[in-house]
Coordinates of C-alpha atoms in Angstrom, one line a residue:
M217 CA 29.1 27.2 -27.7
K218 CA 25.8 25.4 -27.0
Q219 CA 26.3 21.6 -26.7
Q220 CA 23.1 20.0 -28.2
F221 CA 22.2 16.3 -28.1
D222 CA 19.0 14.5 -29.0
A223 CA 18.9 12.8 -25.6
I224 CA 20.8 13.1 -22.3
V225 CA 21.0 10.1 -19.9
V226 CA 22.3 10.8 -16.4
G227 CA 24.1 7.9 -14.8
A228 CA 26.0 5.1 -16.5
G229 CA 24.8 2.2 -14.4
P230 CA 22.9 -0.7 -16.1
A231 CA 19.7 1.3 -16.6
G232 CA 21.4 4.4 -17.9
S233 CA 23.8 2.6 -20.2
S234 CA 20.9 0.4 -21.5
A235 CA 18.8 3.5 -22.3
A236 CA 21.8 5.2 -24.0
L237 CA 22.5 2.0 -26.0
A238 CA 18.9 1.8 -27.2
L239 CA 18.7 5.5 -28.1
A240 CA 22.0 5.5 -29.9
R241 CA 21.0 2.4 -31.9
A242 CA 17.8 4.3 -32.9
G243 CA 20.1 6.9 -34.5
L244 CA 19.9 9.6 -31.8
Q245 CA 22.9 11.7 -30.6
V246 CA 23.1 10.7 -26.9
A247 CA 25.1 12.1 -24.1
L248 CA 25.6 9.5 -21.2
I249 CA 26.8 11.4 -18.2
E250 CA 28.6 9.6 -15.3
R251 CA 29.8 11.3 -12.1
G252 CA 32.5 8.7 -11.5
E253 CA 35.9 8.4 -13.3
Y254 CA 34.4 5.5 -15.2
A255 CA 31.1 3.7 -15.4
G256 CA 30.7 1.6 -12.3
A257 CA 33.0 3.7 -10.1
K258 CA 30.2 5.0 -8.0
N259 CA 27.7 2.2 -8.1
V260 CA 25.3 1.9 -5.1
S261 CA 23.9 -1.6 -5.5
G262 CA 24.9 -5.2 -4.9
A263 CA 26.4 -7.7 -7.3
V264 CA 23.3 -9.5 -8.5
L265 CA 21.4 -8.7 -11.6
Y266 CA 18.0 -10.4 -11.3
A267 CA 16.4 -9.6 -14.6
P268 CA 19.0 -10.4 -17.2
G269 CA 16.3 -11.3 -19.7
L270 CA 15.8 -7.6 -20.2
L271 CA 19.4 -7.2 -21.1
G272 CA 19.1 -10.1 -23.5
D273 CA 16.4 -8.2 -25.4
L274 CA 19.0 -5.4 -26.0
L275 CA 22.1 -7.6 -26.4
P276 CA 21.3 -11.1 -27.4
N277 CA 23.8 -13.7 -26.1
Y278 CA 25.4 -11.0 -23.9
W279 CA 26.6 -13.7 -21.6
E280 CA 29.2 -14.8 -24.2
E281 CA 31.2 -11.6 -23.7
A282 CA 29.9 -9.8 -20.6
P283 CA 32.2 -9.9 -17.5
I284 CA 30.0 -12.2 -15.4
E285 CA 31.4 -13.9 -12.4
R286 CA 28.9 -16.7 -12.1
Y287 CA 25.2 -17.5 -12.7
L288 CA 22.6 -17.9 -10.0
T289 CA 21.4 -21.5 -9.9
R290 CA 19.1 -21.2 -6.9
R291 CA 17.2 -18.7 -4.9
I292 CA 16.5 -18.8 -1.2
I293 CA 14.0 -16.6 0.6
T294 CA 13.9 -16.6 4.4
F295 CA 11.2 -15.1 6.5
L296 CA 12.4 -14.3 10.0
G297 CA 10.3 -14.2 13.2
R298 CA 11.4 -13.4 16.7
E299 CA 12.2 -17.0 17.5
S300 CA 11.8 -18.9 14.2
A301 CA 12.6 -18.8 10.5
L302 CA 11.0 -20.2 7.4
S303 CA 13.2 -20.7 4.3
V304 CA 12.0 -21.5 0.8
D305 CA 14.8 -22.9 -1.4
F306 CA 14.1 -22.9 -5.2
R307 CA 16.4 -24.7 -7.6
T308 CA 16.1 -25.5 -11.2
N309 CA 18.5 -26.6 -13.9
H310 CA 17.0 -23.9 -16.1
Y311 CA 18.7 -21.2 -14.0
A312 CA 22.1 -22.5 -15.2
Q313 CA 21.3 -22.3 -18.9
P314 CA 20.8 -19.5 -21.3
P315 CA 18.9 -17.2 -21.0
Y316 CA 20.2 -17.0 -17.4
N317 CA 17.8 -16.1 -14.6
G318 CA 20.3 -14.2 -12.4
L319 CA 23.9 -13.1 -12.6
M320 CA 26.6 -12.4 -10.0
L321 CA 28.9 -9.7 -11.3
L322 CA 31.3 -7.0 -10.2
R323 CA 29.6 -3.8 -11.0
P324 CA 32.7 -1.8 -11.9
K325 CA 33.6 -4.3 -14.6
F326 CA 30.0 -4.9 -15.8
D327 CA 29.0 -1.2 -15.8
R328 CA 32.2 -0.3 -17.8
W329 CA 31.4 -3.1 -20.3
L330 CA 27.8 -2.0 -20.8
A331 CA 28.7 1.7 -21.1
G332 CA 31.3 0.6 -23.7
K333 CA 28.5 -1.0 -25.7
A334 CA 26.6 2.3 -25.6
E335 CA 29.7 4.1 -26.9
E336 CA 30.1 1.5 -29.7
A337 CA 26.6 2.3 -30.7
G338 CA 27.4 6.0 -30.9
A339 CA 26.6 7.4 -27.4
V340 CA 29.1 9.9 -26.0
L341 CA 30.2 8.9 -22.5
I342 CA 31.1 11.9 -20.4
T343 CA 32.8 10.8 -17.1
S344 CA 33.8 12.7 -13.9
T345 CA 30.8 15.0 -14.4
V346 CA 28.2 15.8 -11.8
V347 CA 24.8 17.0 -13.0
D348 CA 23.7 19.7 -10.5
D349 CA 20.4 20.7 -11.9
L350 CA 17.9 20.5 -14.8
L351 CA 17.6 23.4 -17.2
Y352 CA 14.1 24.6 -18.1
D353 CA 12.3 26.6 -20.7
G354 CA 9.1 27.4 -18.9
E355 CA 7.8 24.0 -17.7
Q356 CA 9.8 22.0 -20.2
V357 CA 13.1 20.3 -19.3
V358 CA 15.6 21.3 -22.0
G359 CA 19.0 20.2 -20.6
V360 CA 21.2 19.7 -17.6
L361 CA 23.6 22.0 -15.7
C362 CA 27.0 20.2 -15.1
R363 CA 30.0 21.1 -13.0
R364 CA 32.3 20.5 -15.9
L365 CA 32.5 21.2 -19.6
Q366 CA 30.9 24.5 -20.6
G367 CA 28.4 23.7 -17.8
E368 CA 25.3 23.2 -19.9
L369 CA 24.2 20.4 -22.2
Y370 CA 20.9 20.6 -24.1
A371 CA 18.5 18.0 -25.4
P372 CA 14.7 17.6 -25.9
V373 CA 14.9 14.4 -23.9
V374 CA 16.6 14.1 -20.5

């Protein structure tokens, strides 16, 4: 049986889950594919989200329920030379107020929460699934080849 969706999103990190959430809210049937056992299990970045305003556009007041460890209240940039360093320390009380400027978070918790929001909107989260290749019809991408399920998922948008 051919599994057909309106859109397929590969990777349930913050970008993928946000895309799946927006697409599902628009009424599309979305497959959100994650290679880990759960969203966030295979994350490859640190624990700081520097552009939370973008998330606020998608989930207003997200900070009231998201698993956030703490808010960034200052930023320090250091330029290093061979024998010297110059640091710029920027602080503002606005960083500690909504909408927050930066967040410290544990990606496994945060990614799971955000993927859950996509699921609540109607996206189908498929975990423990590696995407090995894109499927083509001529020059057009029409789906993905997975190591699991029936192997192939189809959508006009991947």
